[in-house]
Short mmCIF file of C-alpha atoms and ligand atoms in Angstrom, two decimals:
data_model
loop_
_atom_site.label_atom_id
_atom_site.label_comp_id
_atom_site.label_asym_id
_atom_site.label_seq_id
_atom_site.Cartn_x
_atom_site.Cartn_y
_atom_site.Cartn_z
CA MET A 14 -15.59 15.49 -21.63
CA ILE A 15 -14.23 12.58 -24.98
CA TRP A 16 -11.77 14.55 -27.63
CA ASN A 17 -13.45 11.43 -29.61
CA GLU A 18 -15.92 9.53 -28.59
CA ASN A 19 -16.71 7.62 -31.99
CA ILE A 20 -13.07 5.39 -30.76
CA GLU A 21 -12.79 6.36 -27.30
CA CYS A 22 -16.54 4.41 -26.57
CA MET A 23 -16.61 2.86 -29.73
CA ASP A 24 -18.12 -0.75 -28.96
CA ARG A 25 -15.87 -4.29 -28.62
CA ASP A 26 -16.71 -5.62 -32.42
CA SER A 27 -16.14 -3.14 -33.75
CA ILE A 28 -13.14 -1.48 -32.53
CA ARG A 29 -11.68 -5.37 -32.59
CA LYS A 30 -12.92 -5.12 -36.63
CA ILE A 31 -10.55 -1.86 -37.18
CA GLN A 32 -7.70 -3.85 -34.40
CA SER A 33 -7.92 -6.75 -37.31
CA ILE A 34 -7.86 -4.67 -40.78
CA ARG A 35 -5.31 -1.88 -39.35
CA LEU A 36 -2.68 -5.18 -38.57
CA LYS A 37 -2.88 -6.97 -42.03
CA LYS A 38 -1.74 -3.02 -43.49
CA ILE A 39 0.82 -2.48 -41.00
CA VAL A 40 2.11 -6.64 -41.40
CA GLU A 41 2.11 -5.66 -44.96
CA HIS A 42 4.32 -2.80 -44.88
CA VAL A 43 7.49 -3.78 -42.49
CA TYR A 44 7.34 -7.06 -44.49
CA HIS A 45 8.15 -5.06 -47.68
CA ASN A 46 9.80 -2.05 -45.75
CA THR A 47 11.33 -3.65 -43.43
CA PRO A 48 14.53 -6.10 -44.08
CA PHE A 49 15.03 -6.89 -40.09
CA TYR A 50 11.07 -8.18 -40.22
CA ARG A 51 10.94 -9.80 -43.71
CA LYS A 52 13.97 -11.79 -42.24
CA LYS A 53 11.99 -12.45 -38.77
CA MET A 54 8.70 -13.21 -40.68
CA GLN A 55 11.07 -15.00 -43.23
CA GLU A 56 12.79 -17.80 -40.50
CA LEU A 57 9.12 -18.44 -38.78
CA GLY A 58 8.36 -19.52 -41.67
CA ILE A 59 5.13 -16.65 -42.86
CA THR A 60 4.03 -14.23 -44.69
CA PRO A 61 1.68 -11.00 -44.28
CA ASP A 62 -1.34 -13.93 -45.56
CA ASP A 63 -1.34 -15.85 -43.22
CA ILE A 64 -2.36 -13.32 -40.81
CA ASN A 65 -5.87 -12.23 -41.25
CA ASP A 66 -7.69 -11.66 -37.62
CA LEU A 67 -6.42 -10.40 -34.56
CA ASP A 68 -6.01 -14.12 -32.72
CA ASP A 69 -3.40 -14.47 -35.60
CA ILE A 70 -0.61 -12.02 -33.83
CA ALA A 71 0.80 -14.77 -32.15
CA LYS A 72 2.32 -16.28 -35.21
CA LEU A 73 4.65 -12.85 -35.92
CA PRO A 74 7.89 -12.44 -33.58
CA PHE A 75 8.91 -10.23 -30.90
CA THR A 76 10.56 -7.56 -30.82
CA THR A 77 12.70 -6.13 -27.81
CA LYS A 78 14.54 -3.30 -26.89
CA LEU A 79 18.00 -4.98 -27.65
CA ASP A 80 16.54 -5.64 -31.63
CA LEU A 81 16.33 -0.96 -31.68
CA ARG A 82 20.37 -1.56 -30.65
CA ASP A 83 21.47 -3.02 -32.56
CA ASN A 84 19.60 -1.53 -35.58
CA TYR A 85 20.63 1.77 -34.34
CA PRO A 86 20.31 4.11 -35.55
CA PHE A 87 17.26 3.96 -37.99
CA GLY A 88 17.58 0.43 -39.30
CA LEU A 89 14.52 -0.21 -38.45
CA CYS A 90 12.78 2.93 -40.40
CA ALA A 91 10.06 1.28 -42.78
CA VAL A 92 10.52 4.97 -45.39
CA PRO A 93 12.56 6.54 -46.84
CA MET A 94 14.14 9.04 -44.52
CA SER A 95 13.03 11.66 -46.37
CA GLN A 96 9.81 11.03 -45.37
CA ILE A 97 10.39 11.31 -41.87
CA VAL A 98 10.54 14.76 -39.86
CA ARG A 99 10.94 13.71 -36.14
CA ILE A 100 13.65 11.77 -34.68
CA HIS A 101 13.83 11.32 -30.41
CA ALA A 102 15.12 9.06 -28.73
CA SER A 103 15.77 7.76 -25.35
CA SER A 104 19.32 7.23 -22.99
CA GLY A 105 19.19 3.82 -21.07
CA THR A 106 21.98 3.67 -18.78
CA THR A 107 23.99 1.60 -20.48
CA GLY A 108 25.08 1.15 -24.41
CA LYS A 109 23.14 3.10 -27.20
CA PRO A 110 20.47 5.59 -27.13
CA THR A 111 16.98 3.90 -28.54
CA VAL A 112 16.07 6.26 -31.84
CA VAL A 113 12.76 6.23 -32.83
CA GLY A 114 11.17 8.34 -36.23
CA TYR A 115 8.28 9.60 -36.58
CA THR A 116 6.41 10.76 -40.26
CA ARG A 117 3.80 13.71 -40.57
CA LYS A 118 1.17 11.72 -40.17
CA ASP A 119 3.07 9.42 -37.45
CA LEU A 120 2.72 13.13 -35.22
CA SER A 121 -0.57 13.99 -35.98
CA THR A 122 -1.04 10.19 -35.00
CA TRP A 123 0.59 11.42 -31.10
CA THR A 124 -0.98 14.59 -31.37
CA GLU A 125 -4.76 13.16 -31.59
CA CYS A 126 -4.03 10.60 -28.75
CA LEU A 127 -2.22 13.37 -26.26
CA SER A 128 -5.56 15.53 -26.78
CA ARG A 129 -7.98 12.76 -26.01
CA CYS A 130 -5.70 11.93 -22.71
CA PHE A 131 -5.76 16.35 -22.05
CA THR A 132 -9.90 16.49 -22.55
CA ALA A 133 -10.49 13.21 -20.33
CA TYR A 134 -7.99 15.14 -16.93
CA GLY A 135 -10.72 18.11 -18.31
CA ALA A 136 -8.48 20.26 -19.74
CA ASP A 137 -9.62 23.00 -22.53
CA SER A 138 -9.04 26.05 -24.31
CA SER A 139 -9.65 27.63 -21.00
CA ASP A 140 -6.38 26.27 -20.03
CA ILE A 141 -2.27 27.60 -19.42
CA PHE A 142 -0.43 24.25 -19.72
CA GLN A 143 3.27 25.04 -17.37
CA ILE A 144 5.28 22.00 -19.12
CA ALA A 145 7.67 21.31 -17.38
CA TYR A 146 9.17 17.23 -18.62
CA GLY A 147 12.46 17.51 -20.64
CA TYR A 148 12.41 18.67 -24.43
CA GLY A 149 14.89 17.62 -26.20
CA LEU A 150 15.52 13.75 -27.04
CA PHE A 151 13.14 12.35 -24.15
CA THR A 152 9.62 12.91 -25.86
CA GLY A 153 8.49 14.22 -22.61
CA GLY A 154 7.91 18.11 -23.52
CA LEU A 155 7.24 17.96 -26.83
CA GLY A 156 5.04 15.80 -27.16
CA ALA A 157 2.46 16.79 -24.42
CA HIS A 158 3.39 20.69 -26.24
CA TYR A 159 1.53 18.96 -29.75
CA GLY A 160 -1.25 17.18 -27.25
CA ALA A 161 -1.38 21.15 -26.00
CA GLU A 162 -2.06 23.53 -28.42
CA ASN A 163 -4.34 21.26 -30.21
CA ILE A 164 -6.63 21.71 -27.77
CA GLY A 165 -6.13 25.50 -28.47
CA ALA A 166 -4.54 25.80 -25.10
CA SER A 167 -1.30 27.65 -23.84
CA VAL A 168 1.47 26.51 -23.67
CA ILE A 169 4.71 27.46 -21.58
CA PRO A 170 6.85 25.62 -23.28
CA ILE A 171 9.33 25.97 -19.94
CA SER A 172 10.95 22.38 -19.44
CA SER A 173 12.39 20.68 -16.64
CA GLY A 174 14.49 22.47 -13.89
CA ASN A 175 14.66 25.72 -13.21
CA THR A 176 12.52 25.20 -9.65
CA GLU A 177 12.60 28.64 -8.97
CA LYS A 178 11.69 30.24 -12.59
CA GLN A 179 9.23 27.61 -12.43
CA ILE A 180 7.16 28.65 -9.51
CA THR A 181 7.32 32.52 -10.76
CA LEU A 182 5.66 31.66 -14.27
CA MET A 183 3.27 29.09 -12.86
CA HIS A 184 2.36 32.42 -10.71
CA ASP A 185 2.30 35.53 -12.67
CA PHE A 186 0.80 33.34 -16.05
CA GLY A 187 -1.20 31.74 -14.05
CA SER A 188 -0.87 28.09 -15.13
CA THR A 189 -3.49 25.62 -14.59
CA VAL A 190 -2.55 22.62 -15.97
CA LEU A 191 1.44 20.89 -15.01
CA CYS A 192 2.91 18.18 -16.51
CA CYS A 193 6.33 16.42 -15.58
CA THR A 194 7.37 13.47 -13.64
CA PRO A 195 5.35 12.64 -10.06
CA SER A 196 8.71 12.81 -8.05
CA TYR A 197 9.57 16.64 -10.18
CA SER A 198 6.03 17.94 -9.14
CA LEU A 199 7.31 17.55 -5.06
CA PHE A 200 9.90 19.25 -5.71
CA ILE A 201 8.30 21.59 -6.78
CA ALA A 202 5.48 21.12 -3.64
CA ASP A 203 8.22 22.29 -1.43
CA ALA A 204 9.42 25.52 -3.81
CA ILE A 205 6.23 26.72 -3.39
CA LYS A 206 5.77 26.52 0.48
CA ASP A 207 9.28 27.79 0.45
CA SER A 208 8.33 30.95 -1.84
CA MET A 209 6.09 32.27 0.86
CA MET A 210 3.51 32.67 -1.78
CA PRO A 211 0.17 32.32 -0.68
CA ARG A 212 -1.95 28.66 -2.17
CA LYS A 213 -4.16 31.05 -3.62
CA ASP A 214 -2.78 32.67 -5.70
CA PHE A 215 -1.46 30.01 -8.13
CA ARG A 216 -4.45 28.88 -10.18
CA LEU A 217 -3.41 25.02 -10.90
CA LYS A 218 -5.67 22.46 -11.21
CA ILE A 219 -4.53 19.85 -12.88
CA GLY A 220 -1.42 18.03 -12.83
CA VAL A 221 -0.82 15.83 -15.85
CA PHE A 222 2.26 12.96 -14.60
CA GLY A 223 4.13 10.37 -15.66
CA ALA A 224 7.45 8.72 -17.57
CA GLU A 225 7.41 6.73 -14.34
CA PRO A 226 6.38 4.38 -11.26
CA TRP A 227 4.51 6.20 -8.95
CA THR A 228 1.59 4.80 -6.43
CA GLU A 229 -1.30 5.74 -5.92
CA SER A 230 -0.32 7.49 -1.74
CA MET A 231 1.89 9.83 -3.87
CA ARG A 232 -0.99 10.37 -6.09
CA LYS A 233 -2.68 11.02 -2.49
CA GLU A 234 0.86 13.31 -1.42
CA ILE A 235 0.69 15.27 -3.69
CA GLU A 236 -3.16 16.20 -4.26
CA GLU A 237 -2.63 17.57 -0.74
CA LYS A 238 0.19 19.32 -1.49
CA LEU A 239 -0.57 20.68 -4.95
CA LEU A 240 -4.68 21.06 -3.74
CA ILE A 241 -4.53 19.68 -7.16
CA LYS A 242 -6.16 16.98 -8.98
CA ALA A 243 -3.37 14.80 -9.93
CA TYR A 244 -4.13 12.01 -13.24
CA ASP A 245 -1.49 9.38 -14.40
CA MET A 246 -0.33 9.17 -17.79
CA TYR A 247 1.71 6.67 -19.29
CA GLY A 248 4.46 6.67 -22.52
CA LEU A 249 7.08 4.90 -24.39
CA SER A 250 9.48 6.65 -26.61
CA GLU A 251 9.06 2.73 -28.90
CA ILE A 252 6.09 3.22 -29.46
CA ALA A 253 4.94 6.88 -29.57
CA GLY A 254 5.73 9.33 -26.44
CA PRO A 255 4.11 10.13 -24.20
CA GLY A 256 0.46 10.19 -24.25
CA VAL A 257 -0.04 5.48 -25.49
CA GLY A 258 -2.39 5.72 -22.22
CA TYR A 259 -3.73 7.77 -20.52
CA GLU A 260 -6.70 8.72 -16.89
CA CYS A 261 -10.28 9.39 -17.28
CA GLU A 262 -12.83 11.49 -14.27
CA CYS A 263 -13.27 7.82 -13.02
CA GLN A 264 -9.37 7.29 -12.55
CA ASN A 265 -10.09 3.70 -12.91
CA GLY A 266 -6.81 2.44 -14.73
CA THR A 267 -5.30 4.13 -17.69
CA HIS A 268 -7.40 4.00 -21.05
CA LEU A 269 -4.77 2.89 -23.25
CA ASN A 270 -5.40 3.79 -26.83
CA GLU A 271 -5.69 0.30 -28.46
CA ASP A 272 -6.93 1.12 -32.18
CA HIS A 273 -3.15 2.76 -32.21
CA PHE A 274 -1.27 0.37 -30.22
CA PHE A 275 -2.61 -2.35 -30.00
CA PRO A 276 -1.49 -4.08 -26.47
CA GLU A 277 -1.24 -7.24 -25.57
CA ILE A 278 -0.24 -9.52 -22.22
CA ILE A 279 2.50 -12.26 -21.91
CA ASP A 280 3.96 -14.42 -19.56
CA PRO A 281 7.86 -13.60 -19.41
CA LYS A 282 9.08 -16.62 -19.41
CA THR A 283 6.13 -18.67 -21.19
CA LEU A 284 5.57 -15.62 -23.83
CA GLN A 285 2.23 -17.24 -23.92
CA PRO A 286 -0.60 -14.51 -23.40
CA VAL A 287 -2.00 -14.20 -20.04
CA ALA A 288 -5.66 -15.03 -19.30
CA PRO A 289 -7.07 -10.27 -18.79
CA GLY A 290 -7.44 -9.35 -15.15
CA GLU A 291 -3.54 -11.24 -14.79
CA THR A 292 -0.37 -9.39 -14.40
CA GLY A 293 1.66 -9.90 -16.75
CA GLU A 294 4.21 -8.09 -18.79
CA LEU A 295 2.43 -5.51 -21.89
CA VAL A 296 3.17 -6.48 -25.73
CA PHE A 297 2.38 -3.40 -28.04
CA THR A 298 2.73 -4.28 -32.03
CA HIS A 299 1.36 -0.16 -33.67
CA LEU A 300 -1.87 -0.68 -35.80
CA THR A 301 -0.95 2.48 -37.75
CA LYS A 302 2.49 4.03 -37.21
CA GLU A 303 4.69 4.71 -41.23
CA GLY A 304 7.78 5.99 -39.68
CA MET A 305 9.33 3.14 -37.53
CA PRO A 306 6.67 0.28 -36.96
CA LEU A 307 7.09 -2.07 -34.54
CA LEU A 308 4.87 -5.63 -33.60
CA ARG A 309 4.64 -7.14 -30.16
CA TYR A 310 7.21 -4.82 -28.65
CA ARG A 311 8.12 -6.10 -25.38
CA THR A 312 7.98 -2.65 -22.86
CA LYS A 313 8.86 -4.95 -19.66
CA ASP A 314 6.38 -2.46 -17.98
CA LEU A 315 4.79 -5.50 -15.48
CA THR A 316 0.31 -4.31 -15.49
CA ALA A 317 -2.85 -5.87 -16.04
CA LEU A 318 -5.22 -4.83 -18.76
CA HIS A 319 -9.37 -5.08 -18.33
CA TYR A 320 -11.94 -4.58 -21.33
CA GLU A 321 -14.82 -3.83 -19.22
CA LYS A 322 -16.31 -0.33 -20.19
CA CYS A 323 -15.74 2.03 -18.23
CA SER A 324 -18.36 4.09 -16.04
CA CYS A 325 -16.70 7.40 -18.03
CA GLY A 326 -18.80 6.34 -21.22
CA ARG A 327 -14.87 4.96 -22.54
CA THR A 328 -15.09 1.83 -24.22
CA LEU A 329 -11.02 1.64 -24.90
CA VAL A 330 -9.16 -1.51 -22.76
CA ARG A 331 -7.65 0.21 -18.71
CA MET A 332 -4.33 -0.95 -17.87
CA ASP A 333 -3.88 -0.84 -14.39
CA ARG A 334 -1.22 1.56 -12.51
CA ILE A 335 2.40 -0.14 -13.46
CA LEU A 336 4.02 -2.27 -10.79
CA GLY A 337 6.89 -1.46 -12.14
CA ARG A 338 9.77 -2.97 -14.87
CA SER A 339 10.80 -6.71 -15.61
CA ASP A 340 14.39 -4.94 -15.16
CA ASP A 341 13.50 -2.71 -12.44
CA MET A 342 12.85 -5.88 -9.69
CA LEU A 343 15.37 -6.00 -7.41
CA ILE A 344 16.41 -10.18 -6.39
CA ILE A 345 17.21 -9.93 -3.22
CA ARG A 346 18.58 -13.54 -1.57
CA GLY A 347 15.68 -14.72 -4.10
CA VAL A 348 12.47 -11.89 -3.14
CA ASN A 349 11.22 -10.49 -5.75
CA VAL A 350 10.81 -6.50 -5.07
CA PHE A 351 9.52 -3.21 -6.46
CA PRO A 352 10.82 -0.10 -6.15
CA THR A 353 7.03 0.39 -5.63
CA GLN A 354 6.54 -1.75 -2.52
CA ILE A 355 9.11 0.52 -0.85
CA GLU A 356 7.02 3.61 -1.88
CA SER A 357 3.19 2.13 -0.75
CA VAL A 358 4.87 1.25 2.77
CA ILE A 359 7.29 5.20 3.75
CA LEU A 360 4.13 6.92 2.34
CA GLU A 361 1.36 5.31 4.36
CA MET A 362 3.09 6.18 7.47
CA SER A 363 2.72 9.68 8.28
CA GLU A 364 6.32 10.56 9.67
CA PHE A 365 7.96 10.33 6.55
CA GLU A 366 8.60 12.42 3.44
CA PRO A 367 8.08 10.82 0.26
CA HIS A 368 11.81 11.22 -0.56
CA TYR A 369 13.88 7.76 -0.48
CA LEU A 370 17.05 5.50 -1.83
CA LEU A 371 17.51 2.12 -1.44
CA THR A 372 21.31 0.64 -1.72
CA VAL A 373 21.27 -2.81 -2.19
CA ASP A 374 25.04 -5.00 -1.85
CA ARG A 375 26.55 -8.10 -1.65
CA ILE A 376 28.23 -8.71 1.18
CA ASN A 377 29.80 -11.98 2.47
CA ASN A 378 27.54 -13.22 -0.45
CA THR A 379 24.17 -11.90 1.68
CA ASP A 380 22.28 -9.04 -0.89
CA MET A 381 21.90 -6.08 1.51
CA MET A 382 19.08 -3.35 1.07
CA GLU A 383 20.26 0.55 2.95
CA LEU A 384 17.15 2.60 2.69
CA LYS A 385 17.36 6.09 3.39
CA VAL A 386 14.32 7.86 4.27
CA GLU A 387 13.42 11.92 4.58
CA VAL A 388 12.04 12.24 8.02
CA ARG A 389 9.10 14.94 7.95
CA PRO A 390 10.01 18.59 10.18
CA ASP A 391 7.72 17.96 12.73
CA PHE A 392 8.06 14.56 13.45
CA TYR A 393 11.40 14.86 13.29
CA SER A 394 13.70 15.44 16.34
CA ASP A 395 17.00 15.41 18.40
CA GLU A 396 15.56 12.77 21.06
CA ILE A 397 17.81 9.45 20.50
CA ASN A 398 14.65 7.66 21.79
CA LYS A 399 12.26 8.70 19.13
CA MET A 400 13.99 8.50 16.21
CA ILE A 401 15.57 4.86 17.70
CA ALA A 402 11.47 3.77 18.03
CA LEU A 403 10.64 5.26 14.36
CA LYS A 404 12.88 3.62 12.96
CA LYS A 405 11.64 0.17 14.57
CA LYS A 406 8.85 0.99 12.54
CA LEU A 407 9.50 1.43 9.45
CA VAL A 408 11.83 -2.23 9.39
CA ALA A 409 8.74 -3.39 10.44
CA ARG A 410 6.26 -2.35 8.41
CA LEU A 411 9.08 -3.32 5.16
CA HIS A 412 9.50 -6.56 6.78
CA SER A 413 5.84 -7.93 7.29
CA VAL A 414 5.01 -6.31 3.58
CA LEU A 415 8.84 -7.26 1.48
CA GLY A 416 9.23 -10.76 3.81
CA LEU A 417 13.16 -9.21 3.93
CA GLY A 418 15.21 -6.77 6.98
CA VAL A 419 16.08 -3.53 6.02
CA GLU A 420 18.95 -1.19 7.31
CA VAL A 421 17.40 1.22 6.85
CA LYS A 422 18.59 5.77 8.03
CA LEU A 423 16.73 8.15 9.39
CA VAL A 424 17.33 11.35 7.56
CA GLU A 425 16.76 15.98 7.65
CA PRO A 426 13.75 16.73 5.77
CA ARG A 427 15.30 17.70 2.49
CA SER A 428 18.62 15.36 2.56
CA ILE A 429 18.09 13.49 -0.91
CA GLU A 430 18.64 14.75 -3.50
CA ARG A 431 16.42 15.50 -6.16
CA SER A 432 14.70 15.05 -9.45
CA VAL A 433 14.06 17.34 -11.77
CA GLY A 434 13.37 14.47 -14.54
CA LYS A 435 12.86 10.65 -13.31
CA ALA A 436 14.08 9.91 -10.32
CA LYS A 437 16.69 7.49 -9.02
CA ARG A 438 15.15 5.59 -6.24
CA VAL A 439 17.24 2.73 -6.16
CA ILE A 440 21.02 2.19 -6.78
CA ASP A 441 22.27 -0.92 -7.20
CA ASN A 442 26.06 -2.41 -6.05
CA ARG A 443 25.84 -5.48 -6.77
CA LYS A 444 28.20 -7.41 -9.50
CA LEU A 445 26.29 -10.72 -10.56
O1 LIG B 526 8.62 7.95 -20.11
C1 LIG B 526 7.07 8.71 -21.77
C2 LIG B 526 6.11 9.64 -21.37
C3 LIG B 526 6.67 10.96 -20.81
C4 LIG B 526 5.56 9.15 -20.55
C5 LIG B 526 5.84 11.97 -20.73
C6 LIG B 526 4.23 9.94 -19.62
C7 LIG B 526 4.75 10.55 -19.55
P1 LIG B 526 10.53 6.83 -21.99
O2 LIG B 526 11.76 7.66 -21.58
O3 LIG B 526 10.81 6.00 -23.31
O4 LIG B 526 9.65 7.48 -22.87
O5 LIG B 526 10.13 5.36 -20.87
C8 LIG B 526 9.55 5.17 -21.12
O6 LIG B 526 9.08 4.56 -18.80
O7 LIG B 526 8.22 1.70 -20.36
C9 LIG B 526 8.11 3.33 -18.71
O8 LIG B 526 8.81 2.16 -17.67
C10 LIG B 526 8.32 4.12 -17.59
N1 LIG B 526 6.84 5.32 -17.71
C11 LIG B 526 6.21 5.72 -18.41
N2 LIG B 526 5.43 6.19 -18.10
C12 LIG B 526 4.54 6.15 -16.87
C13 LIG B 526 3.82 5.78 -15.85
C14 LIG B 526 8.61 7.90 -21.11
N3 LIG B 526 2.16 6.77 -16.49
C15 LIG B 526 8.69 3.88 -19.42
N4 LIG B 526 3.71 4.54 -15.03
C16 LIG B 526 7.84 2.34 -19.19
C17 LIG B 526 4.95 4.52 -14.87
C18 LIG B 526 5.48 4.87 -16.08
N5 LIG B 526 5.25 3.74 -15.74
#
């Protein structure tokens, strides 16, 4: 099913026309209402009259997370506070949170985007949504909530955590759709297994997972453990929250709601656009946002875009799975390493659980990586030789994929701390 066929399946020329008109309008809006952008555009020697079609976007300034922090909390709002009806914020690891404000129309646009997502996953008014993303300043809970209500589904606003209660309600209320981070879904899967409640007594069929990078192997693992179909949902607070992008039944990339959020891929070093299909940093320009519209916001997420029509009939551009964030990329002895690469190696070997923790240190001026990984119960053994052989196998595989040596520590099942939200999988102790 398609929620908004007119837009989701619109031919490319028409979508570009709409994007062009909206771009011009939004540039005028920020120029006249956000002193930060007026100043930036004046510094570049441009006015809204210089922006006439999509190609002119390259003339516009970029925006970074630092700009949001410098204008904390409401400096980038383009409307008076009396028009802001919702405030969300995402806490970074350092400094002040990034704050975003929504007008009533922004909330309705966001809800429309989520309705497209949920419909693409095959959900409708007959479904019961268990929303186990955090409610609060994080956009996951409330964002998904409004979208699910809008398609007429029944919503259980349970938020994240309290895993025992999650599975009791999932069982008793007959939840059919679970929304949470992919890492938390594995925690829930283990809890269901421990509960001894037979799987046939649960009605769960769809998982809506996002908010952190996850791999194809992780998808397979979740689908096998929970006996559901797992879909990707992409988003970030600065742009809307969840629902910026979604998979369809073809699972051939994540469709972006590009009538509201115009995507570009740039080379993060040269800041120049790369060709379609090439990997680079994803950049978004708001096309319809009233409250806090951003021009060319650098997400730091690394991916590629594909413009060919999808077999589902949708023409909205498809984005590859997020490879990682450029700021999550570790540089180990000069080699680039993404946590998702490590996850793929662990999950392609049946002996390991998808739970791991990577610690990076600098010892005697040399970067060292230590990987703790859980062995599955049926492979975990007291026989030291078996464990040594298993460790060697993993070290060799990691070496061939990463081109680096990793110190591996095999640990007992369930010994690595679980997360109910975004998983923390890397600890970098280097003082760089
Ligand atoms: O994580 C919004 C969200 C909530 C998305 C629920 C999906 C589901 P932030 O906390 O601002 O917002 O974090 C945004 O998380 O830039 C990506 O690095 C990462 N991310 C989000 N979704 C995905 C995904 C929410 N599906 C940051 N795959 C983004 C990979 C994702 N990374």
